[in-house]
């Protein structure tokens, strides 16, 4: 015979479970179509580290993979490159952790397990023979002045800056940031460079100097794993315990409780679709994908997408990269495409 307290406990547990299921259900979801992008066996189950876009609005998507990189030049055509191909320098181990286009000339910089890779008129790989303290490059981001910031991971972890404007030189910037490990970098509309570290966030404002932020300012966790800048120049910071939005002044908006109850946020993508003035922010966690819709500054909906839902088709709940296609042109805006990089491959979802 069950005791009364046991029955009450079971009822409470069932109620909590039902509440969670109701919370996780998507009613009238904005996104309904998912496409698992595995054009050949070499890309199947290939972890995606970064997704970026060349010539914003043209739809040319580049994805850095644990094995090479993939390029989508049209909606249906994919190319997969390895170090054996001329586009990637030899000895990169085909491990592309990060990739960014130089805003001054359009050339590609990539972070690899074998050094800092430049892809342009002549591909070259910068490594310890070129002056790097380690070949274990984790993040890379060019600025608007011809300089390239890059982060080393591992025993020689730190932040460095490559200056190619005159004679090539490498500056060590590790003492300027709160932590030695740099998880992410982002550039805002003013050209300031933001850094997410294991000991908070930092921003370099050029002549304005360096500023640092921690949990006393509004971060939910000291580990800042991901960064994104929206169209209003707000900085979104994904941490080890959820995410916040910072207006670069005094306002911090914490939405961690709505992200799978404070799950680590490994990727963020933010945009404004100008046809309906709807603000969309996407968060990649180890528990699935969350989209956050706002209109006129007020929250309208959180939507949740997981590999376990029959309504979704994510190949994995562990999401490490996100990218929203720029909405220049009616065709791209109407599709509202979002690219998702998971531990099990590349996925694209669109509104219809």
XYZ file of N, CA and C in Angstrom, residues 65-314:
750
model
N 34.680 22.763 -40.224
C 34.350 21.455 -39.672
C 35.555 20.863 -38.949
N 35.291 19.833 -38.154
C 36.387 19.102 -37.530
C 37.214 18.378 -38.582
N 36.645 18.218 -39.771
C 37.370 17.624 -40.897
C 37.150 18.487 -42.122
N 37.982 19.521 -42.268
C 37.916 20.367 -43.439
C 36.888 21.472 -43.326
N 36.423 21.956 -44.469
C 35.382 22.969 -44.459
C 34.428 22.728 -45.613
N 33.205 23.236 -45.453
C 32.172 23.079 -46.463
C 31.761 24.459 -46.953
N 31.445 24.548 -48.223
C 31.011 25.796 -48.830
C 29.709 25.546 -49.569
N 28.707 26.382 -49.312
C 27.446 26.326 -50.037
C 27.333 27.584 -50.877
N 27.402 27.432 -52.207
C 27.302 28.573 -53.102
C 25.887 28.760 -53.626
N 25.076 27.743 -53.509
C 23.665 27.837 -53.879
C 22.873 27.072 -52.831
N 21.561 27.033 -53.001
C 20.721 26.323 -52.039
C 20.969 24.825 -52.042
N 21.462 24.288 -53.152
C 21.548 22.826 -53.257
C 22.956 22.315 -53.531
N 23.919 23.188 -53.750
C 25.259 22.748 -54.108
C 26.217 22.939 -52.941
N 26.949 21.862 -52.588
C 27.929 21.932 -51.516
C 29.277 21.437 -52.008
N 30.324 22.023 -51.463
C 31.675 21.575 -51.745
C 32.368 21.325 -50.414
N 33.104 20.247 -50.333
C 33.809 19.885 -49.109
C 35.296 19.853 -49.407
N 36.075 20.657 -48.657
C 37.502 20.773 -48.903
C 38.300 20.195 -47.741
N 39.384 19.532 -48.084
C 40.335 19.018 -47.108
C 41.711 19.592 -47.428
N 42.705 19.261 -46.621
C 44.037 19.820 -46.829
C 44.669 19.362 -48.143
N 44.131 18.320 -48.739
C 44.639 17.870 -50.029
C 44.232 18.811 -51.160
N 43.227 19.663 -50.891
C 42.770 20.598 -51.905
C 43.597 21.880 -51.851
N 43.645 22.586 -52.963
C 44.493 23.778 -53.048
C 43.980 24.917 -52.185
N 42.696 24.897 -51.821
C 42.142 25.992 -51.034
C 42.591 25.961 -49.578
N 43.056 24.820 -49.097
C 43.483 24.709 -47.710
C 44.951 24.318 -47.692
N 45.721 25.051 -46.886
C 47.154 24.783 -46.817
C 47.413 23.393 -46.247
N 48.451 22.716 -46.699
C 48.791 21.399 -46.142
C 49.105 21.495 -44.654
N 49.015 20.381 -43.975
C 49.373 20.258 -42.564
C 48.468 21.040 -41.624
N 47.254 21.382 -42.066
C 46.320 22.040 -41.156
C 45.562 21.019 -40.312
N 45.791 19.752 -40.563
C 45.084 18.658 -39.884
C 43.582 18.683 -40.183
N 43.180 19.506 -41.132
C 41.763 19.582 -41.540
C 40.852 19.934 -40.382
N 41.368 20.575 -39.346
C 40.584 20.911 -38.156
C 40.408 22.415 -38.108
N 39.278 22.909 -38.641
C 39.019 24.340 -38.666
C 38.108 24.715 -37.503
N 38.660 25.457 -36.531
C 37.920 25.817 -35.332
C 37.145 27.120 -35.489
N 37.683 28.039 -36.309
C 37.054 29.345 -36.471
C 37.433 29.895 -37.841
N 36.608 30.803 -38.359
C 36.831 31.345 -39.680
C 36.191 32.724 -39.742
N 36.896 33.701 -40.339
C 36.360 35.060 -40.435
C 36.882 35.725 -41.691
N 36.038 36.566 -42.297
C 36.430 37.313 -43.479
C 36.959 38.680 -43.067
N 38.053 39.076 -43.679
C 38.653 40.376 -43.402
C 37.765 41.466 -44.014
N 37.263 42.412 -43.211
C 36.363 43.435 -43.770
C 37.066 44.406 -44.712
N 38.399 44.424 -44.713
C 39.125 45.362 -45.566
C 39.393 44.826 -46.961
N 39.525 43.492 -47.106
C 39.864 42.948 -48.422
C 39.115 41.673 -48.786
N 38.311 41.130 -47.857
C 37.520 39.944 -48.161
C 38.260 38.636 -48.078
N 39.550 38.661 -47.711
C 40.289 37.414 -47.564
C 39.845 36.669 -46.308
N 40.167 35.378 -46.256
C 39.725 34.517 -45.171
C 40.868 34.262 -44.190
N 40.560 34.356 -42.900
C 41.463 33.914 -41.848
C 40.790 32.770 -41.106
N 41.555 31.728 -40.822
C 40.978 30.555 -40.162
C 41.885 30.094 -39.030
N 41.260 29.674 -37.941
C 41.975 29.093 -36.799
C 41.971 27.587 -36.946
N 43.146 26.976 -36.896
C 43.261 25.531 -37.068
C 44.135 24.942 -35.962
N 44.188 23.619 -35.917
C 45.042 22.941 -34.957
C 46.504 22.965 -35.325
N 46.813 23.539 -36.496
C 48.210 23.600 -36.937
C 48.686 25.030 -37.140
N 47.891 26.012 -36.705
C 48.305 27.392 -36.816
C 47.213 28.288 -37.372
N 47.611 29.505 -37.725
C 46.703 30.518 -38.255
C 46.779 30.491 -39.776
N 45.648 30.220 -40.412
C 45.612 30.003 -41.853
C 45.069 31.237 -42.565
N 45.788 31.696 -43.584
C 45.342 32.793 -44.440
C 44.996 32.227 -45.805
N 43.778 32.537 -46.276
C 43.333 32.068 -47.582
C 43.012 33.291 -48.423
N 43.860 33.566 -49.388
C 43.694 34.730 -50.241
C 44.341 34.488 -51.585
N 45.082 35.499 -52.085
C 45.771 35.314 -53.351
C 46.780 34.185 -53.277
N 47.500 34.117 -52.145
C 48.435 33.024 -51.883
C 48.163 32.495 -50.487
N 47.756 31.252 -50.392
C 47.465 30.672 -49.080
C 48.754 30.498 -48.298
N 48.672 30.776 -47.010
C 49.837 30.536 -46.164
C 49.386 30.181 -44.761
N 50.215 29.431 -44.077
C 49.932 28.981 -42.720
C 50.982 29.556 -41.788
N 50.525 30.337 -40.795
C 51.423 30.907 -39.794
C 51.434 29.984 -38.582
N 52.623 29.582 -38.143
C 52.737 28.658 -37.019
C 53.922 29.068 -36.142
N 54.416 28.142 -35.340
C 55.526 28.482 -34.443
C 56.765 28.914 -35.219
N 56.924 28.424 -36.433
C 58.049 28.864 -37.250
C 57.910 30.333 -37.675
N 56.660 30.838 -37.607
C 56.402 32.223 -38.003
C 56.357 33.170 -36.809
N 56.516 32.619 -35.594
C 56.501 33.462 -34.406
C 55.373 33.204 -33.447
N 54.442 32.273 -33.763
C 53.369 31.946 -32.831
C 53.934 31.167 -31.645
N 53.356 31.371 -30.447
C 53.829 30.647 -29.269
C 53.338 29.208 -29.283
N 52.287 28.946 -30.067
C 51.731 27.599 -30.197
C 50.953 27.539 -31.494
N 50.819 26.346 -32.034
C 50.010 26.158 -33.244
C 48.534 25.943 -32.945
N 48.188 25.849 -31.669
C 46.822 25.513 -31.256
C 45.948 26.768 -31.251
N 45.597 27.266 -32.453
C 44.805 28.485 -32.586
C 43.322 28.131 -32.504
N 42.612 28.835 -31.620
C 41.213 28.494 -31.352
C 40.233 29.489 -31.958
N 40.547 30.800 -31.903
C 39.654 31.825 -32.425
C 40.444 32.845 -33.231
N 39.762 33.492 -34.215
C 40.406 34.510 -35.032
C 39.362 35.544 -35.437
N 39.781 36.834 -35.470
C 38.871 37.898 -35.890
C 39.679 39.099 -36.391
N 39.546 39.453 -37.671
C 40.200 40.661 -38.181
C 39.421 41.903 -37.749
N 40.128 43.037 -37.580
C 39.439 44.291 -37.314
C 39.353 45.103 -38.605
N 38.951 46.354 -38.501
C 38.763 47.178 -39.691
C 40.024 47.981 -40.023
N 41.128 47.718 -39.306
C 42.362 48.482 -39.489
C 43.514 47.623 -40.004
N 43.201 46.434 -40.519
C 44.235 45.575 -41.068
C 44.960 44.731 -40.044
N 44.383 44.577 -38.854
C 44.990 43.747 -37.817
C 44.113 42.527 -37.571
N 44.737 41.448 -37.099
C 44.020 40.193 -36.887
C 44.239 39.740 -35.447
N 43.157 39.601 -34.700
C 43.217 39.087 -33.336
C 43.054 37.569 -33.381
N 43.849 36.866 -32.612
C 43.693 35.420 -32.558
C 44.005 34.916 -31.157
N 43.350 33.826 -30.793
C 43.479 33.248 -29.460
C 44.114 31.874 -29.552
N 45.073 31.644 -28.666
C 45.731 30.347 -28.539
C 45.071 29.591 -27.386
N 44.891 28.295 -27.572
C 44.289 27.446 -26.541
C 45.335 26.468 -26.019
N 45.146 25.992 -24.788
C 46.066 24.998 -24.242
C 47.049 25.597 -23.258
N 48.219 24.990 -23.120
C 49.205 25.419 -22.133
C 49.708 26.833 -22.379
N 49.752 27.255 -23.634
C 50.225 28.611 -23.974
C 49.058 29.535 -24.284
N 47.923 29.309 -23.625
C 46.704 30.060 -23.920
C 46.917 31.555 -23.743
N 46.275 32.335 -24.605
C 46.351 33.778 -24.514
C 45.781 34.449 -25.744
N 45.790 35.779 -25.725
C 45.275 36.587 -26.824
C 46.433 37.307 -27.504
N 46.396 37.329 -28.846
C 47.481 37.915 -29.617
C 46.896 38.716 -30.780
N 47.712 39.629 -31.302
C 47.266 40.449 -32.430
C 48.359 40.488 -33.493
N 47.974 40.135 -34.697
C 48.878 40.147 -35.837
C 48.664 41.442 -36.609
N 49.729 42.219 -36.786
C 49.649 43.476 -37.521
C 50.321 43.295 -38.874
N 49.536 43.412 -39.931
C 50.078 43.233 -41.280
C 50.093 44.535 -42.067
N 49.844 45.664 -41.376
C 49.752 46.949 -42.083
C 51.112 47.427 -42.570
N 52.174 47.064 -41.859
C 53.526 47.432 -42.287
C 54.378 46.169 -42.254
N 55.405 46.143 -41.429
C 56.128 44.894 -41.218
C 55.280 43.997 -40.333
N 55.274 42.712 -40.625
C 54.443 41.778 -39.872
C 54.964 41.665 -38.441
N 54.077 41.874 -37.481
C 54.463 41.772 -36.075
C 53.328 41.138 -35.296
N 53.653 40.502 -34.170
C 52.665 39.848 -33.311
C 52.773 40.451 -31.916
N 51.662 41.001 -31.419
C 51.610 41.578 -30.085
C 50.883 40.628 -29.143
N 51.382 40.531 -27.910
C 50.722 39.726 -26.877
C 49.793 40.620 -26.068
N 48.495 40.249 -26.010
C 47.491 41.067 -25.338
C 46.874 40.362 -24.137
N 47.467 39.245 -23.721
C 46.871 38.437 -22.667
C 46.659 39.227 -21.382
N 47.586 40.112 -21.028
C 47.457 40.888 -19.794
C 46.347 41.929 -19.867
N 45.779 42.163 -21.046
C 44.729 43.170 -21.195
C 43.336 42.610 -20.966
N 43.204 41.298 -20.899
C 41.896 40.669 -20.732
C 41.826 39.972 -19.376
N 40.616 39.734 -18.848
C 40.505 39.169 -17.493
C 40.920 37.713 -17.369
N 40.865 36.943 -18.444
C 41.224 35.528 -18.389
C 42.168 35.147 -19.511
N 42.905 34.066 -19.346
C 43.851 33.622 -20.371
C 43.160 32.889 -21.506
N 42.048 32.215 -21.211
C 41.353 31.423 -22.232
C 40.289 32.296 -22.897
N 40.389 32.448 -24.215
C 39.420 33.219 -24.989
C 38.515 32.246 -25.734
N 37.232 32.257 -25.371
C 36.275 31.354 -26.008
C 35.694 31.932 -27.294
N 35.535 33.264 -27.332
C 34.853 33.863 -28.487
C 35.268 35.317 -28.642
N 35.128 35.829 -29.880
C 35.390 37.229 -30.189
C 34.292 37.743 -31.117
N 34.004 39.040 -31.034
C 32.981 39.646 -31.887
C 33.329 41.119 -32.105
N 32.911 41.652 -33.246
C 33.142 43.053 -33.592
C 31.806 43.769 -33.659
N 31.656 44.897 -32.931
C 30.394 45.612 -32.964
C 30.389 46.647 -34.088
N 29.279 47.372 -34.219
C 29.128 48.288 -35.347
C 30.050 49.495 -35.257
N 30.629 49.748 -34.079
C 31.573 50.846 -33.903
C 33.009 50.402 -34.152
N 33.202 49.117 -34.447
C 34.538 48.588 -34.676
C 35.238 48.110 -33.422
N 34.559 48.185 -32.263
C 35.141 47.681 -31.024
C 35.174 46.158 -31.051
N 36.194 45.564 -30.429
C 36.357 44.113 -30.409
C 36.018 43.595 -29.015
N 35.100 42.617 -28.951
C 34.655 42.017 -27.695
C 35.265 40.629 -27.555
N 35.567 40.270 -26.309
C 36.203 38.991 -26.018
C 35.453 38.291 -24.886
N 35.136 37.025 -25.089
C 34.566 36.195 -24.036
C 35.648 35.283 -23.487
N 35.898 35.331 -22.176
C 36.991 34.570 -21.579
C 36.479 33.693 -20.441
N 37.405 32.961 -19.830
C 37.053 32.112 -18.695
C 36.902 32.912 -17.405
N 37.184 34.226 -17.460
C 37.054 35.074 -16.282
C 36.266 36.345 -16.590
N 35.267 36.227 -17.448
C 34.420 37.360 -17.769
C 34.598 37.829 -19.199
N 34.050 39.010 -19.500
C 34.102 39.585 -20.841
C 34.970 40.835 -20.836
N 35.482 41.185 -22.016
C 36.286 42.393 -22.169
C 36.006 42.998 -23.531
N 36.251 44.298 -23.651
C 36.096 44.981 -24.917
C 37.279 45.923 -25.112
N 37.769 45.966 -26.359
C 38.837 46.891 -26.712
C 38.238 47.972 -27.594
N 38.303 49.227 -27.139
C 37.700 50.353 -27.835
C 38.741 51.256 -28.485
N 39.856 50.670 -28.866
C 40.882 51.461 -29.516
C 41.441 52.522 -28.590
N 41.409 53.804 -28.998
C 41.922 54.872 -28.131
C 41.184 54.957 -26.794
N 39.955 54.416 -26.751
C 39.186 54.437 -25.504
C 39.668 53.448 -24.476
N 40.515 52.501 -24.890
C 41.104 51.563 -23.951
C 40.313 50.277 -23.790
N 40.645 49.544 -22.737
C 40.058 48.244 -22.425
C 39.075 48.371 -21.265
N 37.982 47.593 -21.334
C 37.021 47.519 -20.239
C 36.671 46.054 -20.015
N 36.461 45.676 -18.753
C 36.156 44.288 -18.398
C 34.840 44.218 -17.635
N 34.140 43.068 -17.753
C 32.848 42.856 -17.108
C 32.838 41.467 -16.470
N 32.191 41.379 -15.279
C 32.100 40.092 -14.591
C 30.710 39.940 -13.980
N 30.551 38.987 -13.067
C 29.238 38.711 -12.490
C 28.707 39.888 -11.671
N 29.583 40.741 -11.154
C 29.117 41.902 -10.396
C 28.459 42.939 -11.311
N 28.738 42.878 -12.603
C 28.119 43.791 -13.563
C 26.788 43.266 -14.080
N 26.650 41.936 -14.153
C 25.413 41.364 -14.666
C 25.566 40.050 -15.386
N 26.796 39.559 -15.531
C 26.999 38.251 -16.153
C 26.476 37.149 -15.242
N 25.749 36.163 -15.776
C 25.284 35.043 -14.950
C 26.385 34.052 -14.609
N 27.497 34.102 -15.323
C 28.625 33.201 -15.090
C 29.884 33.894 -15.587
N 31.021 33.549 -14.978
C 32.286 34.139 -15.407
C 32.756 33.581 -16.747
N 32.302 32.387 -17.119
C 32.704 31.799 -18.399
C 31.818 32.346 -19.513
N 32.377 33.193 -20.372
C 31.635 33.760 -21.496
C 32.006 32.966 -22.742
N 31.106 32.085 -23.150
C 31.394 31.101 -24.193
C 31.071 31.587 -25.596
N 30.147 32.542 -25.727
C 29.712 32.990 -27.047
C 29.327 34.462 -26.996
N 29.419 35.115 -28.165
C 29.110 36.539 -28.289
C 28.389 36.788 -29.599
N 27.515 37.788 -29.609
C 26.879 38.242 -30.845
C 26.444 39.687 -30.645
N 26.467 40.450 -31.724
C 26.048 41.845 -31.698
C 24.828 41.985 -32.594
N 23.739 42.548 -32.070
C 22.529 42.665 -32.878
C 22.507 44.001 -33.627
N 21.413 44.240 -34.369
C 21.332 45.418 -35.218
C 21.254 46.718 -34.429
N 20.949 46.644 -33.140
C 20.915 47.829 -32.279
C 22.224 48.018 -31.526
N 23.228 47.211 -31.889
C 24.555 47.249 -31.255
C 24.531 46.759 -29.815
N 23.461 46.043 -29.435
C 23.475 45.341 -28.152
C 24.413 44.148 -28.256
N 25.079 43.821 -27.174
C 25.988 42.682 -27.149
C 25.332 41.544 -26.372
N 25.120 40.422 -27.043
C 24.596 39.220 -26.399
C 25.779 38.367 -25.950
N 25.720 37.903 -24.705
C 26.793 37.089 -24.154
C 26.228 35.765 -23.654
N 26.690 34.673 -24.250
C 26.316 33.344 -23.791
C 27.348 32.852 -22.797
N 26.894 32.369 -21.667
C 27.813 31.985 -20.595
C 27.620 30.519 -20.216
N 28.337 30.102 -19.188
C 28.191 28.742 -18.687
C 26.885 28.502 -17.970
N 26.109 29.587 -17.736
C 24.812 29.468 -17.058
C 23.773 30.376 -17.698
N 23.633 30.299 -18.996
C 22.613 31.091 -19.664
C 23.184 32.259 -20.426
N 22.334 33.271 -20.694
C 22.748 34.381 -21.551
C 22.145 35.698 -21.084
N 22.820 36.788 -21.477
C 22.348 38.137 -21.164
C 22.515 39.023 -22.395
N 21.755 40.132 -22.388
C 21.908 41.172 -23.401
C 22.375 42.448 -22.705
N 23.431 43.053 -23.238
C 24.018 44.258 -22.651
C 23.938 45.378 -23.678
N 23.391 46.527 -23.271
C 23.218 47.640 -24.206
C 24.444 48.534 -24.320
N 25.567 48.097 -23.750
C 26.829 48.830 -23.739
C 26.750 50.109 -22.907
N 25.736 50.177 -22.032
C 25.633 51.323 -21.132
C 25.455 50.816 -19.702
N 24.208 50.642 -19.281
C 23.951 50.185 -17.910
C 22.941 49.048 -17.823
N 22.281 48.706 -18.938
C 21.169 47.757 -18.882
C 21.613 46.352 -19.262
N 21.362 45.403 -18.354
C 21.622 43.989 -18.593
C 20.287 43.247 -18.523
N 19.955 42.483 -19.547
C 18.724 41.683 -19.571
C 19.116 40.217 -19.527
N 18.741 39.545 -18.430
C 19.116 38.153 -18.217
C 17.943 37.254 -18.581
N 18.144 36.358 -19.563
C 17.082 35.436 -19.970
C 17.492 33.989 -19.699
N 18.403 33.787 -18.773
C 18.975 32.456 -18.541
C 17.938 31.414 -18.175
N 16.937 31.784 -17.380
C 15.940 30.805 -16.929
C 15.138 30.232 -18.085
N 15.048 30.955 -19.190
C 14.292 30.476 -20.349
C 15.141 29.670 -21.320
N 16.415 29.501 -21.019
C 17.322 28.738 -21.888
C 17.633 27.402 -21.237
N 16.635 26.548 -21.222
C 16.775 25.232 -20.591
C 17.320 25.380 -19.172
N 16.741 26.341 -18.450
C 17.060 26.565 -17.034
C 18.555 26.803 -16.803
N 19.123 27.709 -17.606
C 20.508 28.100 -17.384
C 21.529 27.179 -18.003
N 21.196 26.557 -19.134
C 22.157 25.684 -19.815
C 23.301 26.517 -20.397
N 24.477 25.923 -20.559
C 25.580 26.646 -21.221
C 25.184 27.031 -22.646
N 25.530 28.248 -23.045
C 25.195 28.748 -24.379
C 26.481 28.841 -25.191
N 26.606 27.975 -26.198
C 27.831 27.869 -26.977
C 27.798 28.683 -28.265
N 26.630 29.155 -28.664
C 26.526 29.921 -29.905
C 25.318 30.846 -29.835
N 25.443 32.035 -30.439
C 24.347 32.996 -30.509
C 24.337 33.611 -31.899
N 23.148 33.837 -32.445
C 22.982 34.580 -33.688
C 21.786 35.509 -33.519
N 21.949 36.778 -33.892
C 20.886 37.765 -33.714
C 20.665 38.519 -35.010
N 19.402 38.853 -35.295
C 19.081 39.590 -36.500
C 17.749 40.287 -36.338
N 17.451 41.184 -37.261
C 16.143 41.830 -37.348
C 15.640 41.650 -38.772
N 14.494 40.991 -38.910
C 13.911 40.809 -40.234
C 13.096 42.046 -40.552
N 13.527 42.811 -41.540
C 13.009 44.156 -41.745
C 11.614 44.178 -42.354
N 11.143 43.061 -42.899
C 9.800 43.062 -43.475
C 8.727 43.162 -42.407
N 9.030 42.676 -41.198
C 8.029 42.745 -40.124
C 8.604 43.317 -38.831
N 9.842 43.851 -38.905
C 10.489 44.460 -37.738
C 10.519 43.506 -36.553
N 10.674 42.240 -36.835
C 10.724 41.239 -35.776
C 12.181 40.940 -35.431
N 12.496 41.053 -34.157
C 13.849 40.778 -33.692
C 13.951 39.306 -33.296
N 14.940 38.633 -33.828
C 15.114 37.211 -33.554
C 16.522 36.964 -33.030
N 16.615 36.225 -31.942
C 17.905 35.816 -31.411
C 17.858 34.319 -31.170
N 18.900 33.614 -31.610
C 18.963 32.159 -31.496
C 20.110 31.783 -30.571
N 19.870 30.758 -29.752
C 20.848 30.321 -28.774
C 21.106 28.826 -28.950
N 22.368 28.462 -29.118
C 22.747 27.061 -29.220
C 23.283 26.571 -27.893
N 22.695 25.526 -27.349
C 23.088 24.972 -26.062
C 23.451 23.501 -26.229
N 23.771 22.847 -25.117
C 23.999 21.405 -25.167
C 22.699 20.634 -24.968
N 21.583 21.366 -24.871
C 20.267 20.742 -24.704
C 19.332 21.016 -25.872
N 19.803 21.728 -26.874
C 18.984 22.042 -28.022
C 19.072 23.506 -28.410
N 18.186 23.918 -29.321
C 18.159 25.267 -29.864
C 16.979 26.040 -29.271
N 17.215 27.320 -28.963
C 16.154 28.197 -28.468
C 16.106 29.429 -29.354
N 14.905 29.821 -29.784
C 14.738 31.091 -30.487
C 13.944 32.040 -29.597
N 14.311 33.316 -29.669
C 13.731 34.351 -28.806
C 13.225 35.461 -29.712
N 11.894 35.647 -29.739
C 11.284 36.656 -30.599
C 10.857 37.857 -29.778
N 11.216 39.046 -30.236
C 10.740 40.267 -29.594
C 10.225 41.216 -30.662
N 9.309 42.090 -30.237
C 8.785 43.126 -31.117
C 8.614 44.382 -30.286
N 9.207 45.476 -30.752
C 9.163 46.742 -30.020
C 9.703 46.595 -28.613
N 10.718 45.739 -28.444
C 11.385 45.611 -27.157
C 10.710 44.689 -26.169
N 9.518 44.165 -26.492
C 8.808 43.278 -25.567
C 8.926 41.836 -26.043
N 9.149 40.920 -25.098
C 9.270 39.514 -25.452
C 7.935 38.985 -25.942
N 7.949 38.246 -27.022
C 6.720 37.668 -27.540
C 6.717 36.145 -27.473
N 7.888 35.516 -27.591
C 7.878 34.051 -27.577
C 9.283 33.492 -27.442
N 9.381 32.408 -26.684
C 10.541 31.522 -26.712
C 10.097 30.236 -27.390
N 10.908 29.716 -28.289
C 10.584 28.461 -28.953
C 11.761 27.518 -28.822
N 11.470 26.224 -28.641
C 12.495 25.234 -28.317
C 12.508 24.131 -29.372
N 13.711 23.794 -29.835
C 13.883 22.773 -30.864
C 14.940 21.785 -30.387
N 14.599 20.514 -30.403
C 15.523 19.478 -29.948
C 15.520 18.299 -30.906
N 16.507 17.439 -30.736
C 16.585 16.239 -31.575
C 15.536 15.211 -31.196
N 14.967 15.329 -29.998
C 14.006 14.337 -29.521
C 12.575 14.641 -29.944
N 12.319 15.860 -30.380
C 10.959 16.232 -30.743
C 10.600 15.676 -32.111
N 9.379 15.194 -32.249
C 8.942 14.680 -33.554
C 8.710 15.822 -34.531
N 8.616 17.053 -34.011
C 8.354 18.192 -34.866
C 9.647 18.766 -35.456
N 10.774 18.412 -34.855
C 12.057 18.947 -35.289
C 12.890 17.847 -35.924
N 14.009 18.243 -36.481
C 14.912 17.232 -37.016
C 16.358 17.669 -36.834
N 16.703 18.148 -35.662
C 18.099 18.422 -35.359
C 18.841 17.097 -35.227
